[in-house]
Short mmCIF file of C-alpha atoms in Angstrom, two decimals:
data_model
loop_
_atom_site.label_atom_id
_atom_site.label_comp_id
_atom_site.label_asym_id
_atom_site.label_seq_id
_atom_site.Cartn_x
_atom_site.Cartn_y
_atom_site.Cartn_z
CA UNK A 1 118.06 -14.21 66.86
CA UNK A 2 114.85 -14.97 68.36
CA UNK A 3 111.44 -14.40 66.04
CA UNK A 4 107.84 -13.93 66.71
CA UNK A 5 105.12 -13.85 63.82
CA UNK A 6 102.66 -12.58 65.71
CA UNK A 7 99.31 -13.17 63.98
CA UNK A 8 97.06 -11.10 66.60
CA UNK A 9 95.72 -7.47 65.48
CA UNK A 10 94.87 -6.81 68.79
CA UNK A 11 96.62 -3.75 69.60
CA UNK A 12 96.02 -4.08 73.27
CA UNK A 13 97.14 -7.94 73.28
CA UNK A 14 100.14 -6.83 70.76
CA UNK A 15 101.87 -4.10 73.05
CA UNK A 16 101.59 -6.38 76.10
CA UNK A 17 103.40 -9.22 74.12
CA UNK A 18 106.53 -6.43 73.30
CA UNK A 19 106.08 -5.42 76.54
CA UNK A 20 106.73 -9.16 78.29
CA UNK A 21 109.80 -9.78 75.60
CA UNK A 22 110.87 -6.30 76.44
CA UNK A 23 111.18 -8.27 79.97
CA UNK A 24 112.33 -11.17 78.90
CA UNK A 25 116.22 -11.80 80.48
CA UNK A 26 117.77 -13.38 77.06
CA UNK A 27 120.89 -12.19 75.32
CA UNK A 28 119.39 -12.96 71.82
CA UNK A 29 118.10 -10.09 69.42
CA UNK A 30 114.40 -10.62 69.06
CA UNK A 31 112.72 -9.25 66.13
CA UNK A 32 108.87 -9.24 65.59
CA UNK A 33 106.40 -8.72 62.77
CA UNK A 34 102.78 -7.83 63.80
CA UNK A 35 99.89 -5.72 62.91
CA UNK A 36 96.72 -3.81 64.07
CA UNK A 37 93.45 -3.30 63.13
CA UNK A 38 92.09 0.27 62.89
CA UNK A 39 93.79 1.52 65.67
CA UNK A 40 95.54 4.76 66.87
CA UNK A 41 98.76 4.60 68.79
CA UNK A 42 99.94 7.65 70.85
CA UNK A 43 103.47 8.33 71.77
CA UNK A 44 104.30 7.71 75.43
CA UNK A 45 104.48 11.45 75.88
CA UNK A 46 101.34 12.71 74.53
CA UNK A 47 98.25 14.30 75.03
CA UNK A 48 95.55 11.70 73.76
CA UNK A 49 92.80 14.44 73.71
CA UNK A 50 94.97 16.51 71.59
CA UNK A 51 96.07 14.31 69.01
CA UNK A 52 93.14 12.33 67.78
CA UNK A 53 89.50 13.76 66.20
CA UNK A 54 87.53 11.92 68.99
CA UNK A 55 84.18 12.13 67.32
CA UNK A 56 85.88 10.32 63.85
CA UNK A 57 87.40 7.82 66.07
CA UNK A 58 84.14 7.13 68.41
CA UNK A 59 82.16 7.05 65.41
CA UNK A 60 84.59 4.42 63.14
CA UNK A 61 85.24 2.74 66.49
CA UNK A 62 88.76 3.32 66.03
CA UNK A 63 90.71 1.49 68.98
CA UNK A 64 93.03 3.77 71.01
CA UNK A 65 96.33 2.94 72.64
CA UNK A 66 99.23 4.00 74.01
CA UNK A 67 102.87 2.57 73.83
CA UNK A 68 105.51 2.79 76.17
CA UNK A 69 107.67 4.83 73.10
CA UNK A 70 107.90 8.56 72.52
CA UNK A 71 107.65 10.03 69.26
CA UNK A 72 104.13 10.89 67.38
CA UNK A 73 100.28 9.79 66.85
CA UNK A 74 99.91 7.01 64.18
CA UNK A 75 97.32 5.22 62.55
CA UNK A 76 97.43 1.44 61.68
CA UNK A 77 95.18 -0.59 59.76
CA UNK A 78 95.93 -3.93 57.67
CA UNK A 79 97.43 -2.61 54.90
CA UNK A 80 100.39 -1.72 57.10
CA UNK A 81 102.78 -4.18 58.77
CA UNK A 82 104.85 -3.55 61.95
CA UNK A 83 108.33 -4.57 63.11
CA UNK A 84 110.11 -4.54 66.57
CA UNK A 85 113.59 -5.49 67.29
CA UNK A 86 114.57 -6.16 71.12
CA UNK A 87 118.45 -5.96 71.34
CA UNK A 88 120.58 -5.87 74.57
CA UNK A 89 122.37 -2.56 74.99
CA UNK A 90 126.32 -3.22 75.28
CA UNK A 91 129.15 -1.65 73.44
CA UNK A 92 129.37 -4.06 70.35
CA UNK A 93 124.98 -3.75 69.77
CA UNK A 94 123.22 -1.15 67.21
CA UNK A 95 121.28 1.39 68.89
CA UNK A 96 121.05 4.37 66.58
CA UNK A 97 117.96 4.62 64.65
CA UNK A 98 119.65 4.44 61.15
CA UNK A 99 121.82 1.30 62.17
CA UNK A 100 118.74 -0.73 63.47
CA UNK A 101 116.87 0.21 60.58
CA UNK A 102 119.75 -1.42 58.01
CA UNK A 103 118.47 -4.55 57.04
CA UNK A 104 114.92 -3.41 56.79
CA UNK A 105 116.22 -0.81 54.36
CA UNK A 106 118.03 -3.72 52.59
CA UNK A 107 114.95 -5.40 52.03
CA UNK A 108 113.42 -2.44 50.61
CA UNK A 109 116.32 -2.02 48.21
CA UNK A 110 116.29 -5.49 47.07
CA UNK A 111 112.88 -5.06 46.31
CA UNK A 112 113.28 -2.40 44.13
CA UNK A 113 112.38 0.55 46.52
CA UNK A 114 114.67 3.39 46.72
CA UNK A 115 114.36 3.21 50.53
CA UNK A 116 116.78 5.59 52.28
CA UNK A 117 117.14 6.81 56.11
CA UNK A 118 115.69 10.17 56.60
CA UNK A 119 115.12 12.82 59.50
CA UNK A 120 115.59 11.37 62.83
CA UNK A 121 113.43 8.37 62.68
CA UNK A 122 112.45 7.49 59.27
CA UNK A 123 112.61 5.42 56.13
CA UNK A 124 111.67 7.64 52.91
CA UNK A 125 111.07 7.29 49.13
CA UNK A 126 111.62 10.19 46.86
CA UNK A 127 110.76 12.45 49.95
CA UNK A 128 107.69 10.55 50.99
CA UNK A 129 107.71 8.64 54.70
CA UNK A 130 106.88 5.15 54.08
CA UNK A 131 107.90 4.47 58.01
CA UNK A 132 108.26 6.08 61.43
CA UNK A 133 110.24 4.21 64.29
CA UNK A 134 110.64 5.23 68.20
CA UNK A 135 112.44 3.19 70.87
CA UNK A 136 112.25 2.83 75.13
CA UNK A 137 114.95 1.71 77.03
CA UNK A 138 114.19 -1.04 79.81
CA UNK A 139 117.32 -0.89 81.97
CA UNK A 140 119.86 -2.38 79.25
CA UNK A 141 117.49 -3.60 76.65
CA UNK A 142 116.57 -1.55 73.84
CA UNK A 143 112.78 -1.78 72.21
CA UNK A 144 112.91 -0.19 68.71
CA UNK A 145 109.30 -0.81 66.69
CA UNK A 146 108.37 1.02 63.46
CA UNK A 147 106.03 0.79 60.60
CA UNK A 148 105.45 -0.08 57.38
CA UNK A 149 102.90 1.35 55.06
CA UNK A 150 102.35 -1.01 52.55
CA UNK A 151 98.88 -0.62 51.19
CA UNK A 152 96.89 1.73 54.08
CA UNK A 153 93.94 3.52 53.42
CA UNK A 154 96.39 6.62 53.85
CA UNK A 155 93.26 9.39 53.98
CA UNK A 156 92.27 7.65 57.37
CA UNK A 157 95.14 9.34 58.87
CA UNK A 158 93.59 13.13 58.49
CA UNK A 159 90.52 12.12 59.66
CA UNK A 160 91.84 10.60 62.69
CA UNK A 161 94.69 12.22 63.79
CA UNK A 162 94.93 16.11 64.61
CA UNK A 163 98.05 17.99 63.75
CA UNK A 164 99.50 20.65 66.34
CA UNK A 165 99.56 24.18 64.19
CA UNK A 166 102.61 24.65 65.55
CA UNK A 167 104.37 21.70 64.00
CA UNK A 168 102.04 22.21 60.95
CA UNK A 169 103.86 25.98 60.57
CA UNK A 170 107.33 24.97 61.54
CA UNK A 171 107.49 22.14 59.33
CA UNK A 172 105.65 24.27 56.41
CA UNK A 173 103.14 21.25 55.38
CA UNK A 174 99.93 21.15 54.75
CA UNK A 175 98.55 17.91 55.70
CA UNK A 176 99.53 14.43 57.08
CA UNK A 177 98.82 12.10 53.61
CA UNK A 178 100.50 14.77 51.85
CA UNK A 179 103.63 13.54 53.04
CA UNK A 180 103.54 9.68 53.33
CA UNK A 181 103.31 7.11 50.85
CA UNK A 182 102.66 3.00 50.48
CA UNK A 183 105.60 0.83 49.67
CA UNK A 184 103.09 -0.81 47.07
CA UNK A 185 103.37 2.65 44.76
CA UNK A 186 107.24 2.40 44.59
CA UNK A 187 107.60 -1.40 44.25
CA UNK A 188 108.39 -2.36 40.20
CA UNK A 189 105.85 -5.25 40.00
CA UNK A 190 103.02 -6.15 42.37
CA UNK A 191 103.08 -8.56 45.14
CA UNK A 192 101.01 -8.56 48.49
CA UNK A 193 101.24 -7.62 52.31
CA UNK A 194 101.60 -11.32 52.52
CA UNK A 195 104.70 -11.72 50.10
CA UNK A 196 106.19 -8.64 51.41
CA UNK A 197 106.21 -10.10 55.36
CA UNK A 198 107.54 -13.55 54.38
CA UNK A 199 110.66 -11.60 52.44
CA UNK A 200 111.07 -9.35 55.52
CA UNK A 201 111.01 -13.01 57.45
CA UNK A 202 113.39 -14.75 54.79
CA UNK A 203 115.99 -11.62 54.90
CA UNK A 204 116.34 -11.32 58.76
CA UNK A 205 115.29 -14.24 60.46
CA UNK A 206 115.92 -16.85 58.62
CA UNK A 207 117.70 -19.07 60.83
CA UNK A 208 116.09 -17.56 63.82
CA UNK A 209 114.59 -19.80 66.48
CA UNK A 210 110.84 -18.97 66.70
CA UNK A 211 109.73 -17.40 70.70
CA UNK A 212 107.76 -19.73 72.47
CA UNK A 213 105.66 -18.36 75.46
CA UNK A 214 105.57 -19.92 79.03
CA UNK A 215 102.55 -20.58 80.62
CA UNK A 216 104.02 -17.47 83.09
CA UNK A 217 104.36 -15.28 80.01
CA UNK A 218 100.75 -15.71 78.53
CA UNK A 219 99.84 -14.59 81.41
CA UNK A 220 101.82 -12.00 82.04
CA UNK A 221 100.89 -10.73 78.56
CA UNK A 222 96.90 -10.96 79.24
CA UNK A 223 97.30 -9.35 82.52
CA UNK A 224 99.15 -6.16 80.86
CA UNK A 225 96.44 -6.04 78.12
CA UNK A 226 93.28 -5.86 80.13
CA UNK A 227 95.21 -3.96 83.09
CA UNK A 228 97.33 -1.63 81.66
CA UNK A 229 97.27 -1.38 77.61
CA UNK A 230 93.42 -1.47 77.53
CA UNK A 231 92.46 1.35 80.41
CA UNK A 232 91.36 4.73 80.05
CA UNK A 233 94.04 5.37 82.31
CA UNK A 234 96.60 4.70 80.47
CA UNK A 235 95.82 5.55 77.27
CA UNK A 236 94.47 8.92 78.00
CA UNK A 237 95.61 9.77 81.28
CA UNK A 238 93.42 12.19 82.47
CA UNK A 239 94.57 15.76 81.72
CA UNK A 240 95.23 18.30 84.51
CA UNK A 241 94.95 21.95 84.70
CA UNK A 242 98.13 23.90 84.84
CA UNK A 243 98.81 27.75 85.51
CA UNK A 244 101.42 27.75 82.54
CA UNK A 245 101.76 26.20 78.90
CA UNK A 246 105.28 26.47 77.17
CA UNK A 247 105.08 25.22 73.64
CA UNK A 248 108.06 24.91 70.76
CA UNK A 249 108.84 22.95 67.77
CA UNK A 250 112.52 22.41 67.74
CA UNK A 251 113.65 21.26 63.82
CA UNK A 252 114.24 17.92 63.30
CA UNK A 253 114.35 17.28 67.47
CA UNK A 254 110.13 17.30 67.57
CA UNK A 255 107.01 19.32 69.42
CA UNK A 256 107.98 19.51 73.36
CA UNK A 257 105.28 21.39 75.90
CA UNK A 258 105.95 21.98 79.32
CA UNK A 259 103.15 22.78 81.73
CA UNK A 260 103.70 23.91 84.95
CA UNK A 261 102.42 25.12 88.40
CA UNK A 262 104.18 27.55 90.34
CA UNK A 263 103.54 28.79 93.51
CA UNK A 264 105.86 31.07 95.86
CA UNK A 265 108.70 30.63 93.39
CA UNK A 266 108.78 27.37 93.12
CA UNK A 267 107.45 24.83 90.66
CA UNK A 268 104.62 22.68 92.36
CA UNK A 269 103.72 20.42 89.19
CA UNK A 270 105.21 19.90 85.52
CA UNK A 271 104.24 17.86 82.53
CA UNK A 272 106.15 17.42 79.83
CA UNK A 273 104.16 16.67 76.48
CA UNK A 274 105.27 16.33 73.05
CA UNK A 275 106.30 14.11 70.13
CA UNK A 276 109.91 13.92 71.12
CA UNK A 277 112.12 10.68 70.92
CA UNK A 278 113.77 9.87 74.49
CA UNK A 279 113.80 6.32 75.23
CA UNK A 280 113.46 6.57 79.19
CA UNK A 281 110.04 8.75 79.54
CA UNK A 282 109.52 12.14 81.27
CA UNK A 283 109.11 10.86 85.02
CA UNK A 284 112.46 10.96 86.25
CA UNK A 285 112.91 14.98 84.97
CA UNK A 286 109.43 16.20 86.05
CA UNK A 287 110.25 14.28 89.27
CA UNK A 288 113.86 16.05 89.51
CA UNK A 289 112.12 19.61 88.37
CA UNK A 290 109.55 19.65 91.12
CA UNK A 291 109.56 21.74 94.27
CA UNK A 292 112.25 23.44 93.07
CA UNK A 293 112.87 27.29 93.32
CA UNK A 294 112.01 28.28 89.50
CA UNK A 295 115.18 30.42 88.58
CA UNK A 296 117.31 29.65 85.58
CA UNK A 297 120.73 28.67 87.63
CA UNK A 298 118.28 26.47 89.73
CA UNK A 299 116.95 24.05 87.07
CA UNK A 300 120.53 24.43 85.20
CA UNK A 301 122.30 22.91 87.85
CA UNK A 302 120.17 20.09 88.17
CA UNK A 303 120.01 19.09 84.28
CA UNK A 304 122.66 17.78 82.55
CA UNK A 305 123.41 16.76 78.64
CA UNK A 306 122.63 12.91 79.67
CA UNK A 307 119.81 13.31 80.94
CA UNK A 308 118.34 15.54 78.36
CA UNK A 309 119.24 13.34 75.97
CA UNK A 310 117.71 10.39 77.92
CA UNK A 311 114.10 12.12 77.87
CA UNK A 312 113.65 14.32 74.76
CA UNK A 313 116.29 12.70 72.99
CA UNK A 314 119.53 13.30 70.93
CA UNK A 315 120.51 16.49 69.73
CA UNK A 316 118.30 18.07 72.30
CA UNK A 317 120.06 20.52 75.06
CA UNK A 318 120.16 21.56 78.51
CA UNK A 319 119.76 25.46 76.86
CA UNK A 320 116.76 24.52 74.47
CA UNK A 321 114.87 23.23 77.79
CA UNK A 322 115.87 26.26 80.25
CA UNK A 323 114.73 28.59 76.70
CA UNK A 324 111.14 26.54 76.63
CA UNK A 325 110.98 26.93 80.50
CA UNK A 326 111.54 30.79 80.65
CA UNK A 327 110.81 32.25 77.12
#
């Protein structure tokens, strides 16, 4: 195992450092600990504008980013700690969500905390989320990053973050901090941020050899973080206008929208949106699904179960996408 304490809370400078190790050719698992300061990170396959209160944010000076990960809006500040593993994809390595997450959970229960896998992507305590995890595949290597809510300022999130009313009525909740909690609450004596990351450290990468950057790297990494990870194009990616908006919250699968112009019969333009977990992005089906006759035996005999899986991720269907296309 490789191991990077990475002491910036940049967010901009942080993603472009997973980003380069997410490149790196190595056939060690590399596992990260890292932070950022008041920022909001969007899943790959949202709609900035929709997700975040942009007056809150413009007003707190909230930084805004997006990662290359699906999955939902989040809100870090320094009372919550972040973790990425890096792991080749083969038949012997862990990819599912529950079996990466193991040895974090471990920690947890060591500690005290009654830390259990919950839900698709997360790590609970008596029903609360403590952390949310997504993952993007790179060819064969596998980025999974979470976080950890230690001790965050947990009303922040509602005043930063919008909730689709759609998710809001299909999950039956009422608000965001309703639902999450800090590891501090559940821990049986009191230690800090601090302690907790160097037991996190001494429980998974103990003997791990700690990632030194090349002089190619470092600037590799600076060049993704001032041009990619810190433009507007990226991280809001202008919205267009669309002559159709399919919406549905699938349980336990996530919020998918499709938007879509069709002219003559046949889909011009489609965007996919949502809060989803594929690992490989929406590109390669909005690319397969365009200028294409738009008839049901059309799009079904281009989709299949793999790719499906690949975008919106497991559990999802070829059926649930033709029903969001054509309901």
């Amino acid at each position: 195992m490789h191991f990077l304490n990475n002491k910036s809370v940049d967010p901009y400078y942080n993603l472009a450092v997973e980003a380069t190790l997410l490149e790196r050719d190595t056939s060690e698992i590399i596992f990260i600990l890292w932070q950022n300061d008041n920022t909001i990170v969007v899943g790959r396959n949202q709609n900035t504008y929709q997700e975040i209160n942009q007056l809150n944010c413009f007003n707190d000076k909230v930084n805004i980013i997006r990662r290359i990960s699906g999955g939902g809006a989040v809100y870090h500040d320094l009372g919550n700690l972040n973790f990425s593993f890096i792991i080749n994809v083969n038949d012997d390595s862990p990819t599912t969500y529950e079996k990466i997450l193991e040895p974090v959970i471990s920690v947890l229960n060591k500690l005290g905390v009654a830390a259990v896998f919950s839900g698709k992507n997360d790590i609970v305590v008596e029903g609360k989320k403590i952390s949310g995890n997504a993952q993007h595949r790179l060819k064969n290597r596998l980025l999974h990053h979470g976080t950890l809510m230690f001790d965050m300022n947990l009303e922040l999130i509602g005043k930063y973050l919008n909730v689709d009313e759609l998710k809001v009525k299909a999950k039956k909740i009422q608000s965001v901090p309703a639902r999450v909690a800090n590891i501090k609450d559940f821990l049986p004596f009191d230690i800090s941020l601090t302690e907790f990351k160097e037991m996190l450290i001494e429980e998974i990468s103990k003997t791990a050899t700690e990632i030194k950057f090349s002089e190619a790297e470092l600037n590799h990494i600076n060049d993704l973080r001032d041009n990619k990870f810190l433009t507007d194009k990226w991280n809001f990616e202008e919205p267009e206008e669309f002559d159709y908006s399919k919406k549905f919250h699938f349980e336990s699968k996530g919020l998918v929208e499709a938007n879509l112009n069709i002219k003559d019969g046949k889909i011009t333009r489609i965007k996919f949106y949502g809060d989803f977990l594929g690992s490989f992005g929406t590109k390669i089906i909005e690319d397969l699904l365009t200028n294409i006759d738009y008839k049901i035996e059309t799009i079904r005999g281009l989709l299949t179960e793999e790719l499906v899986d690949e975008v919106f991720g497991r559990n999802f269907t070829t059926n649930e996408i033709i029903e969001l296309l054509f309901n």
